[in-house]
């Protein structure tokens, strides 16, 4: 066998390794409960039924509320969109200031922000809860947005700083002589350079925030739980029969947005990670 | 304000240090309206820092800068009535050429009509009208250079600052753009401070040269004066290509006669120095360095003047460039270089009759390196 053949074999094995769980989830979600109990894990459904998807979306019981994932899904959307936008925008301004306006202490501030990236979630739980309480944001979606913005800032700043640091500092000098100030230079010159790194940051932040469970479960209350927490409540429900098909459908629904983001913007992600800021 | 001899730019006792390293020390400099001052010096001597201080991009640690007689301390770059061209051009990458040129006007709130007419004027002058819709990435190096100059020209500033604007261009384009900058200067009568580490560029552009070394202006004057009368061995070696020959010797005073004695081939060669314009008085026995430019070391058919010595020297290296032969000649343990006519037959290792014209020599103190 040629080396190339071997390579392909290896690739197929890896693909199978990653795709099999998804495959099982999808086919399980399309079966009805009888078939799940009777048949094998791998066999495709005899009759395709979308009933479990409907249940998962609109009538499964998460805790005491039996309206499916739907309300929680929208909670997540309402949390993710502002959190991603805010953290990306602030990261861009931070990165621009840190890389192009080398003020006194810029390196120290950057080092501290980097350190922030490596602080485990668990460490900030209690101080964060206290802060949210003092701000009157405990249990609210705004509170969750704040938490994610603050926690994400280290990463977004890092991304943008490392991108902007490759821009020659003469650009800012030229613009200063032209009479532009801090924000004019940012908006007119640096932001237009940034689509590649914005894509990277948005994907990163979207995935992080959408998939987060710990902050979601810690800082939300009945009406404000994100979809991950609801999924957990559905899957871990202790009463009644275990509806594997509903669980699987719910899990796929909860994971779908990040999947879609990757499919749509994945290639820009790679491009953005490898792109320099100023060409030529 | 209305002093009679007002200079466009006056720098008074300017010093600049970063953290604790002094980069500029006690710079005094004034330039008159319409002059083309070239700051030249080796890499890292503080040229860009000085230019940035003038532009207001760096704050001096002490001293002050006046532009058009106005104290610029605390005045932001945009209000200094200057424009600057950078080595990397610093064009705004996502803007068209036209936008790059008018950005400053737009920020200052000029009307569309004003922007348009300024753009037309400048793009015509620089012959970039056909490029106005392009992005910087779609331009060649020379075109980018023009756009960068256009951005400076629209401002019609009191003072232009250039920071090595030609060093990213290839040799041929550099010579072309150099001539173009010179023409612009002549045409507009603009006042220019121009930074370069290329002494040829300095010589050919400047109405005045300031040679910098280690954060100090070592010598300043018209190019020819700096070339003919370098104040120390650094300037002597830095300006001129190929570099000035340095020959060690010492001063011998005999009654009224002054000679410079040079040990050579076990003998002593005496160079008369009666006509040499010594700066101060000299003492018998002072160790000196004699500086002689290569063009004064020539062959039989070229030399002239009465202050010359004739020698036979052995060539060690010959480089031809078409209009000259640059020849390295063994001179005792050292070498000197000379310029010979392209018709002269020169063979490595065969002694060559050589004449050295001493009328344009320089004499430096070997201890201090200063001109005597
Ligand atoms: N922001 C800064 N912080 C610390 N040191 C600096 C800074 N900017 C410049 N220097 C130092 O000041 C000295 C002069 O720098 P400058 O850029 O003025 O040199 P230059 O003469 O323009 O050199 P080149 O010909 O290489 O451009 C250098 O030794 C440099 O390392
Ligand atoms: Mg420089």
XYZ file of C-alpha atoms and ligand atoms in Angstrom:
684
model
C 0.000 0.000 0.000
C 1.259 3.453 -0.819
C 1.943 6.116 1.748
C -0.894 8.107 0.262
C -3.328 5.252 0.761
C -2.208 4.957 4.340
C -2.763 8.629 4.815
C -6.306 8.419 3.524
C -7.032 5.419 5.710
C -5.856 7.348 8.717
C -7.992 10.311 7.751
C -11.048 8.103 7.357
C -10.466 6.680 10.820
C -10.278 10.162 12.292
C -13.352 11.341 10.443
C -15.259 8.342 11.707
C -14.046 8.976 15.227
C -15.395 12.510 15.174
C -18.481 11.962 13.060
C -19.817 8.805 14.647
C -21.216 10.453 17.777
C -22.965 13.045 15.633
C -24.303 10.304 13.404
C -25.656 8.405 16.391
C -27.235 11.562 17.753
C -28.942 12.395 14.481
C -30.358 8.918 13.841
C -31.406 8.507 17.445
C -33.269 11.816 17.328
C -35.186 10.593 14.275
C -36.330 7.305 15.833
C -39.240 6.797 18.150
C -38.734 5.413 21.627
C -39.861 1.851 20.795
C -37.341 1.601 18.034
C -34.589 2.955 20.242
C -35.289 0.292 22.861
C -35.542 -2.490 20.283
C -32.916 -1.656 17.677
C -29.196 -1.230 17.705
C -27.451 2.063 18.288
C -26.059 2.279 14.788
C -28.959 1.180 12.649
C -30.774 3.911 10.742
C -34.398 4.645 11.670
C -37.143 2.475 10.047
C -39.554 5.356 10.054
C -38.185 8.896 10.162
C -40.053 10.882 12.770
C -39.509 14.547 13.566
C -41.697 14.371 16.620
C -38.846 14.407 19.117
C -37.494 17.600 17.527
C -40.815 19.271 18.050
C -40.925 18.101 21.624
C -37.389 19.248 22.306
C -38.077 22.674 20.809
C -41.440 23.450 22.345
C -42.720 21.055 24.985
C -39.960 19.161 26.767
C -39.745 19.877 30.472
C -36.699 21.748 31.668
C -37.125 21.858 35.399
C -40.634 22.992 36.141
C -41.218 24.757 32.840
C -42.462 22.509 30.027
C -42.048 24.718 26.984
C -39.061 22.972 25.480
C -35.763 24.670 24.657
C -37.388 27.522 22.814
C -37.511 30.242 25.517
C -34.006 29.377 26.677
C -32.686 29.391 23.149
C -33.864 32.983 22.779
C -32.342 33.795 26.156
C -29.037 32.589 24.793
C -29.435 34.650 21.651
C -30.261 37.739 23.704
C -27.180 37.107 25.812
C -24.755 36.112 23.070
C -25.364 38.902 20.574
C -24.660 41.897 22.813
C -21.909 40.064 24.684
C -20.066 39.173 21.467
C -20.480 42.621 19.952
C -19.425 44.463 23.084
C -16.439 42.286 23.888
C -15.232 42.421 20.275
C -15.577 46.178 20.033
C -13.897 46.793 23.381
C -11.155 44.310 22.512
C -10.545 46.180 19.276
C -10.231 49.536 21.018
C -8.001 48.017 23.714
C -5.790 46.267 21.203
C -5.475 49.444 19.169
C -4.583 51.530 22.207
C -2.116 48.973 23.534
C -0.320 48.404 20.255
C -0.351 51.840 18.642
C -0.431 54.329 21.507
C 2.400 53.012 23.591
C 1.483 54.899 26.705
C 3.269 54.427 29.992
C 2.380 51.079 31.540
C 0.873 49.666 28.334
C 2.923 46.507 28.605
C 1.968 45.969 32.227
C -1.702 46.375 31.425
C -1.407 43.960 28.553
C 0.379 41.422 30.753
C -2.387 41.681 33.344
C -5.081 41.223 30.700
C -3.260 38.175 29.369
C -3.125 36.822 32.889
C -6.881 37.319 33.004
C -7.238 34.840 30.144
C -5.807 32.116 32.302
C -7.841 32.622 35.440
C -10.175 29.617 35.766
C -13.909 30.324 35.713
C -14.379 28.866 39.171
C -12.116 31.448 40.769
C -14.210 34.400 39.678
C -17.601 32.918 40.562
C -17.951 34.317 44.060
C -16.495 37.783 43.488
C -18.567 38.037 40.339
C -21.762 37.049 42.147
C -21.088 39.710 44.738
C -20.366 42.326 42.074
C -23.528 41.510 40.162
C -25.479 41.755 43.406
C -24.043 45.187 44.146
C -24.805 46.353 40.635
C -28.369 45.072 40.932
C -27.819 42.735 37.995
C -28.043 39.418 39.838
C -29.987 36.803 37.874
C -30.548 39.069 34.891
C -29.498 38.597 31.279
C -27.660 41.908 31.430
C -25.654 40.497 34.303
C -24.710 37.478 32.191
C -23.752 39.759 29.330
C -21.511 41.731 31.650
C -19.848 38.582 32.962
C -19.097 37.320 29.478
C -17.849 40.680 28.269
C -15.490 41.017 31.211
C -14.250 37.469 30.989
C -13.839 37.622 27.214
C -12.011 40.930 27.174
C -8.610 39.352 27.812
C -8.930 37.179 24.737
C -10.402 39.765 22.426
C -7.768 42.301 23.461
C -5.044 39.747 22.819
C -6.378 38.982 19.353
C -6.624 42.600 18.297
C -3.388 43.701 19.898
C -1.411 41.017 18.130
C -3.083 41.954 14.870
C -2.542 45.693 15.184
C 0.994 45.366 16.471
C 2.059 44.407 12.948
C 0.772 47.732 11.592
C 3.660 50.195 11.222
C 3.416 52.937 13.842
C 4.079 55.501 11.115
C 0.437 55.123 10.094
C -0.730 56.688 13.344
C 1.939 59.358 13.070
C 0.821 60.272 9.571
C -2.797 60.428 10.678
C -1.922 62.575 13.684
C -0.199 65.051 11.406
C -3.282 64.948 9.197
C -5.197 66.070 12.249
C -7.039 62.894 13.210
C -7.515 61.976 16.860
C -7.599 58.669 18.730
C -11.083 57.583 17.685
C -11.002 59.019 14.172
C -7.827 57.052 13.486
C -9.433 53.954 14.969
C -12.663 54.240 13.007
C -11.291 55.475 9.695
C -7.987 53.646 9.446
C -7.785 50.690 11.803
C -11.315 49.317 11.770
C -11.355 49.063 7.959
C -8.212 46.914 8.235
C -9.778 44.572 10.717
C -12.368 42.257 9.097
C -10.086 39.203 9.265
C -9.455 39.547 12.974
C -13.050 40.554 13.671
C -14.208 37.270 12.156
C -11.771 35.334 14.309
C -12.816 37.153 17.443
C -16.532 36.878 16.775
C -16.327 33.157 16.144
C -14.212 32.616 19.206
C -16.430 34.684 21.469
C -19.648 33.311 20.032
C -18.516 29.744 20.641
C -17.249 30.469 24.121
C -20.327 32.320 25.256
C -22.913 30.142 23.575
C -21.351 26.971 24.952
C -20.787 28.306 28.442
C -22.534 26.413 31.181
C -20.901 27.409 34.444
C -21.597 31.153 34.315
C -25.029 30.415 32.897
C -25.985 28.111 35.713
C -24.412 30.328 38.371
C -25.719 33.753 37.452
C -29.164 33.092 35.986
C -32.556 32.415 37.466
C -35.700 30.699 36.234
C -36.574 33.113 33.421
C -33.064 33.933 32.252
C -31.342 30.591 31.882
C -29.354 30.078 28.686
C -29.935 27.080 26.450
C -27.043 25.064 27.848
C -28.567 25.114 31.304
C -31.977 24.175 29.941
C -30.441 21.308 27.977
C -28.892 19.999 31.136
C -32.225 20.221 32.912
C -34.012 18.361 30.127
C -31.440 15.600 29.871
C -31.065 15.203 33.603
C -34.785 15.190 34.343
C -35.327 12.461 36.904
C -39.042 11.943 36.461
C -40.749 9.926 33.747
C -39.177 7.740 31.063
C -35.847 8.671 29.589
C -36.592 10.043 26.112
C -33.296 9.578 24.367
C -34.609 10.868 21.053
C -35.738 14.140 22.656
C -32.434 14.470 24.508
C -30.510 13.998 21.286
C -32.668 16.457 19.367
C -32.325 18.999 22.148
C -28.556 18.578 22.236
C -28.324 19.102 18.485
C -30.538 22.184 18.635
C -28.403 23.634 21.413
C -25.238 23.010 19.436
C -26.545 24.077 16.055
C -25.734 27.821 16.157
C -22.021 27.297 16.764
C -22.003 24.658 14.057
C -23.631 27.054 11.607
C -21.229 29.848 12.492
C -18.312 27.539 11.757
C -19.746 26.370 8.478
C -20.442 29.898 7.284
C -17.371 31.672 8.592
C -14.913 28.836 9.158
C -12.776 29.580 6.170
C -12.509 33.227 7.177
C -11.436 32.011 10.591
C -8.426 30.214 9.135
C -7.723 33.118 6.824
C -7.977 35.622 9.660
C -5.629 33.672 11.882
C -2.974 33.573 9.209
C -3.538 37.008 7.678
C -1.237 39.944 8.267
C -2.855 43.295 8.784
C -1.305 45.375 6.031
C -0.432 43.812 2.736
C 2.113 45.310 0.376
C 6.879 87.820 15.865
C 8.255 90.074 13.158
C 11.931 89.693 13.802
C 13.969 90.627 10.747
C 15.970 87.409 10.402
C 13.170 85.084 11.335
C 13.828 81.452 10.590
C 11.190 78.939 9.570
C 12.520 76.532 12.107
C 14.592 77.216 15.175
C 15.653 74.547 17.604
C 17.090 75.700 20.890
C 19.057 73.470 23.248
C 16.917 70.479 22.477
C 17.600 67.250 24.326
C 15.649 64.037 24.275
C 16.089 60.876 26.257
C 14.079 57.701 26.372
C 13.955 56.362 29.916
C 17.564 56.989 30.836
C 19.324 56.853 27.496
C 20.077 60.199 25.943
C 19.271 60.138 22.243
C 19.652 63.838 21.413
C 21.936 66.198 23.266
C 21.723 69.945 23.173
C 20.736 70.423 19.564
C 20.793 73.973 18.235
C 19.611 74.487 14.716
C 17.959 77.198 12.688
C 16.991 77.181 9.057
C 15.972 80.033 6.838
C 12.889 80.202 4.648
C 13.301 78.155 1.501
C 16.309 76.139 2.562
C 16.710 72.434 2.079
C 18.387 71.073 5.176
C 19.527 67.475 5.105
C 20.180 65.716 8.397
C 22.599 62.952 7.683
C 24.268 60.442 9.944
C 24.686 56.744 10.577
C 21.792 54.552 11.656
C 20.661 55.145 15.219
C 22.208 58.591 15.613
C 18.843 60.177 16.394
C 17.776 61.667 13.060
C 14.228 60.325 13.155
C 13.879 61.261 16.789
C 14.840 64.842 15.985
C 12.373 64.921 13.109
C 9.635 63.483 15.325
C 10.326 66.190 17.888
C 9.958 68.856 15.207
C 6.708 67.249 14.072
C 5.385 67.060 17.614
C 5.205 63.278 17.555
C 7.737 63.126 20.378
C 7.951 65.499 23.292
C 11.486 66.877 23.829
C 12.923 66.287 27.302
C 14.231 69.835 27.350
C 14.747 72.773 25.054
C 12.263 74.226 22.631
C 11.289 74.328 19.011
C 9.993 77.346 17.128
C 8.279 77.112 13.792
C 7.710 80.405 12.035
C 8.775 82.105 15.247
C 6.045 80.418 17.281
C 6.976 78.284 20.299
C 5.734 74.787 19.582
C 5.919 73.408 23.113
C 2.685 71.558 23.734
C 1.326 72.248 20.251
C -0.076 69.071 18.663
C 1.322 67.912 15.276
C -1.712 69.046 13.315
C -1.334 72.656 14.430
C 2.354 72.978 13.616
C 1.936 73.857 9.964
C 4.099 70.940 8.859
C 3.716 67.907 6.642
C 5.735 64.742 6.840
C 6.711 61.970 4.455
C 7.730 58.663 5.980
C 10.108 55.938 4.925
C 7.350 53.327 4.852
C 5.086 55.890 3.113
C 2.428 55.187 5.767
C -0.407 55.327 3.263
C -3.793 54.437 4.711
C -4.219 50.907 3.388
C -7.987 50.829 2.912
C -8.353 54.222 1.300
C -8.007 55.085 -2.343
C -5.163 57.301 -3.462
C -7.544 60.238 -3.702
C -8.823 59.647 -0.159
C -5.290 59.253 1.132
C -4.430 62.668 -0.204
C -7.565 64.458 0.967
C -8.005 62.686 4.314
C -6.281 65.458 6.220
C -8.360 68.154 4.535
C -11.509 66.219 5.276
C -10.589 65.816 8.934
C -10.034 69.561 9.107
C -13.439 70.170 7.598
C -12.505 71.425 4.140
C -15.382 71.494 1.690
C -15.706 68.977 -1.105
C -14.883 71.607 -3.683
C -11.715 72.623 -1.860
C -10.660 69.002 -1.575
C -11.305 68.425 -5.244
C -9.308 71.369 -6.484
C -6.412 70.624 -4.131
C -6.417 67.035 -5.296
C -6.332 68.078 -8.922
C -3.489 70.485 -8.345
C -1.335 67.979 -6.496
C -2.062 64.932 -8.610
C -1.242 66.913 -11.713
C 1.998 68.108 -10.248
C 3.052 64.568 -9.296
C 1.585 62.894 -12.384
C -0.611 60.531 -10.430
C -3.992 61.553 -11.888
C -4.503 58.106 -13.399
C -3.988 56.372 -10.051
C -6.518 58.199 -7.941
C -8.983 55.329 -7.586
C -6.407 52.698 -6.687
C -5.583 51.321 -3.278
C -1.998 51.619 -1.987
C -1.521 47.858 -2.368
C -2.093 48.248 -6.104
C 0.765 50.727 -6.525
C 4.454 50.286 -7.198
C 7.009 51.621 -4.753
C 7.646 54.745 -6.769
C 3.939 55.453 -7.131
C 3.412 55.045 -3.402
C 6.229 57.467 -2.857
C 4.496 60.005 -5.064
C 1.209 59.573 -3.250
C 2.946 60.065 0.073
C 4.425 63.287 -1.260
C 1.041 64.310 -2.593
C -0.407 63.912 0.863
C 2.236 66.273 2.168
C 1.897 68.755 -0.683
C -1.873 69.313 -0.332
C -1.248 70.780 3.054
C 0.878 73.607 1.683
C 2.730 73.677 4.982
C 5.331 76.079 6.211
C 7.796 73.231 6.617
C 8.176 69.814 4.999
C 9.701 66.941 6.929
C 11.042 63.918 5.073
C 12.220 60.812 6.917
C 14.318 58.709 4.560
C 11.654 58.883 1.888
C 13.723 57.145 -0.770
C 15.351 54.296 1.095
C 12.717 51.727 0.113
C 13.213 52.349 -3.606
C 15.603 50.606 -5.947
C 18.719 52.448 -7.022
C 17.462 53.800 -10.332
C 14.125 54.998 -9.007
C 15.892 56.586 -6.084
C 17.959 58.764 -8.377
C 14.843 59.704 -10.344
C 12.794 60.617 -7.296
C 15.735 62.465 -5.843
C 15.802 64.728 -8.866
C 12.057 65.140 -8.617
C 12.216 66.208 -4.998
C 14.924 68.674 -5.882
C 12.783 70.085 -8.688
C 9.800 70.390 -6.378
C 11.915 72.278 -3.924
C 13.131 74.670 -6.577
C 9.670 75.152 -7.953
C 7.803 75.663 -4.694
C 10.588 77.317 -2.765
C 9.465 75.227 0.177
C 11.421 74.828 3.383
C 12.469 71.246 3.910
C 14.133 69.184 6.602
C 15.181 65.905 5.107
C 16.627 62.911 6.928
C 18.836 60.312 5.334
C 21.764 58.091 6.133
C 22.893 58.208 2.525
C 25.582 60.824 2.103
C 25.186 60.935 -1.687
C 21.546 61.879 -1.226
C 22.545 64.495 1.309
C 25.161 66.038 -0.963
C 22.961 66.161 -4.005
C 19.805 67.535 -2.382
C 20.893 69.856 0.350
C 21.394 73.555 0.373
C 22.663 72.841 3.859
C 23.872 69.661 5.479
C 23.883 68.829 9.163
C 25.961 65.785 9.998
C 24.864 63.966 13.135
C 26.674 61.459 15.249
C 25.429 59.976 18.501
C 22.716 62.546 19.075
C 24.883 65.580 18.361
C 25.117 67.775 15.290
C 28.797 67.556 14.503
C 28.968 69.859 11.535
C 26.600 71.982 9.586
C 27.061 74.001 6.434
C 26.668 73.993 2.671
C 27.464 70.573 1.192
C 30.636 71.681 -0.542
C 31.994 73.247 2.613
C 31.306 70.115 4.626
C 32.980 68.083 1.918
C 36.045 70.288 1.672
C 36.510 71.183 5.305
C 35.215 68.355 7.492
C 35.525 69.317 11.149
C 36.678 65.909 12.303
C 37.617 62.456 11.089
C 34.068 61.198 11.518
C 32.607 63.714 9.092
C 35.592 63.294 6.805
C 35.046 59.553 6.619
C 31.270 59.706 6.454
C 30.869 62.226 3.658
C 32.282 61.221 0.309
C 32.438 57.921 -1.505
C 34.842 56.240 -1.766
C 35.861 57.448 1.665
C 38.669 59.880 2.356
C 42.145 58.398 2.790
C 43.636 58.698 6.243
C 47.416 58.705 6.566
C 49.193 58.922 9.905
C 52.051 61.323 10.482
C 53.254 64.094 12.727
C 53.913 67.799 12.516
C 57.456 69.061 12.202
C 58.188 72.728 12.736
C 61.505 74.074 11.573
C 61.827 77.748 12.192
C 59.058 79.162 10.031
C 58.474 76.078 7.912
C 55.726 73.630 8.802
C 55.849 70.105 7.450
C 53.972 66.944 8.037
C 56.243 63.971 8.189
C 54.917 60.617 7.169
C 56.867 57.438 7.792
C 56.823 55.552 4.543
C 58.825 52.547 3.435
C 61.356 52.986 6.207
C 61.970 56.555 5.106
C 60.200 59.744 5.996
C 58.103 61.548 3.501
C 57.734 65.245 4.147
C 54.597 67.045 3.127
C 54.863 70.823 3.072
C 52.075 72.525 4.973
C 52.916 76.202 4.670
C 49.712 76.994 2.839
C 47.489 74.784 4.923
C 44.918 76.912 6.777
C 45.473 75.656 10.300
C 42.541 76.440 12.561
C 44.750 77.279 15.535
C 48.402 77.087 16.397
C 50.108 73.735 16.214
C 52.987 72.264 18.098
C 56.033 70.478 16.855
C 55.588 66.732 17.126
C 51.790 66.649 17.250
C 50.535 63.335 15.981
C 48.159 63.932 13.110
C 46.054 62.220 10.517
C 46.321 63.505 7.011
C 43.059 63.291 5.079
C 43.192 63.153 1.308
C 40.199 62.501 -0.907
C 40.655 59.765 -3.523
C 40.170 62.192 -6.406
C 43.399 63.895 -5.406
C 45.319 60.655 -5.724
C 45.730 60.282 -9.467
C 47.949 59.233 -12.296
C 50.488 61.072 -14.366
C 48.044 62.539 -16.841
C 45.652 64.038 -14.372
C 47.309 65.757 -11.499
C 47.934 69.434 -11.553
C 48.902 72.167 -9.165
C 52.207 72.733 -7.541
C 51.434 71.235 -4.137
C 51.843 67.674 -5.101
C 54.114 64.740 -4.460
C 54.996 62.035 -6.934
C 55.416 58.439 -5.829
C 55.458 54.943 -7.160
C 52.802 52.888 -5.435
C 51.760 49.282 -5.952
C 48.120 48.690 -6.916
C 46.300 45.968 -4.953
C 42.781 46.311 -6.315
C 41.245 47.915 -9.366
C 37.566 48.675 -9.873
C 36.328 50.161 -13.112
C 33.116 52.098 -13.502
C 33.528 53.417 -17.008
C 34.540 56.976 -16.321
C 37.136 56.215 -13.676
C 39.281 53.505 -12.254
C 39.213 53.215 -8.489
C 42.536 51.846 -7.442
C 43.679 50.713 -4.028
C 47.378 51.304 -3.557
C 49.671 49.864 -0.926
C 51.002 52.682 1.202
C 53.372 51.344 3.830
C 51.380 48.878 5.895
C 48.111 50.596 4.937
C 46.286 51.293 1.712
C 45.044 54.423 0.065
C 42.599 54.692 -2.775
C 42.835 56.856 -5.820
C 41.017 57.682 -9.009
C 42.782 57.085 -12.256
C 41.911 57.776 -15.836
C 40.180 54.858 -17.549
C 42.892 54.920 -20.264
C 45.707 54.280 -17.822
C 47.234 50.809 -17.978
C 47.149 49.456 -14.432
C 48.402 46.086 -13.349
C 48.108 44.634 -9.895
C 51.547 44.348 -8.334
C 53.335 46.600 -10.837
C 54.409 49.915 -9.320
C 52.330 52.771 -10.673
C 53.470 56.384 -10.914
C 51.100 58.262 -8.641
C 50.649 61.911 -7.858
C 49.032 63.185 -4.729
C 47.617 66.676 -4.836
C 47.917 68.192 -1.393
C 46.183 71.494 -1.973
C 42.886 70.082 -0.697
C 44.179 67.978 2.160
C 42.761 68.014 5.675
C 44.796 67.624 8.833
C 43.293 66.144 11.975
C 44.612 65.722 15.482
C 45.134 62.014 15.970
C 44.170 62.178 19.636
C 40.926 64.127 19.360
C 40.068 63.524 15.721
C 39.398 67.247 15.312
C 40.476 69.310 12.328
C 43.662 71.266 12.879
N 10.628 55.013 21.605
C 11.921 54.762 21.882
N 12.263 54.226 23.061
C 13.563 53.979 23.372
N 14.582 54.213 22.545
C 14.314 54.741 21.350
C 12.964 55.043 20.948
N 13.003 55.554 19.701
C 14.296 55.573 19.340
N 15.084 55.092 20.319
C 16.555 54.991 20.282
O 17.054 56.245 19.922
C 18.154 56.124 19.050
C 17.930 56.974 17.833
O 16.851 56.483 17.101
P 16.384 57.113 15.731
O 15.236 56.330 15.234
O 16.187 58.566 15.924
O 17.651 56.856 14.826
P 17.868 57.219 13.298
O 19.038 58.124 13.267
O 16.600 57.685 12.700
O 18.294 55.832 12.686
P 17.888 55.156 11.295
O 18.803 55.736 10.268
O 18.170 53.725 11.540
O 16.449 55.452 11.049
C 18.304 54.648 18.738
O 19.378 54.144 19.486
C 17.013 54.046 19.198
O 17.232 52.764 19.690
Mg 15.211 56.838 11.262
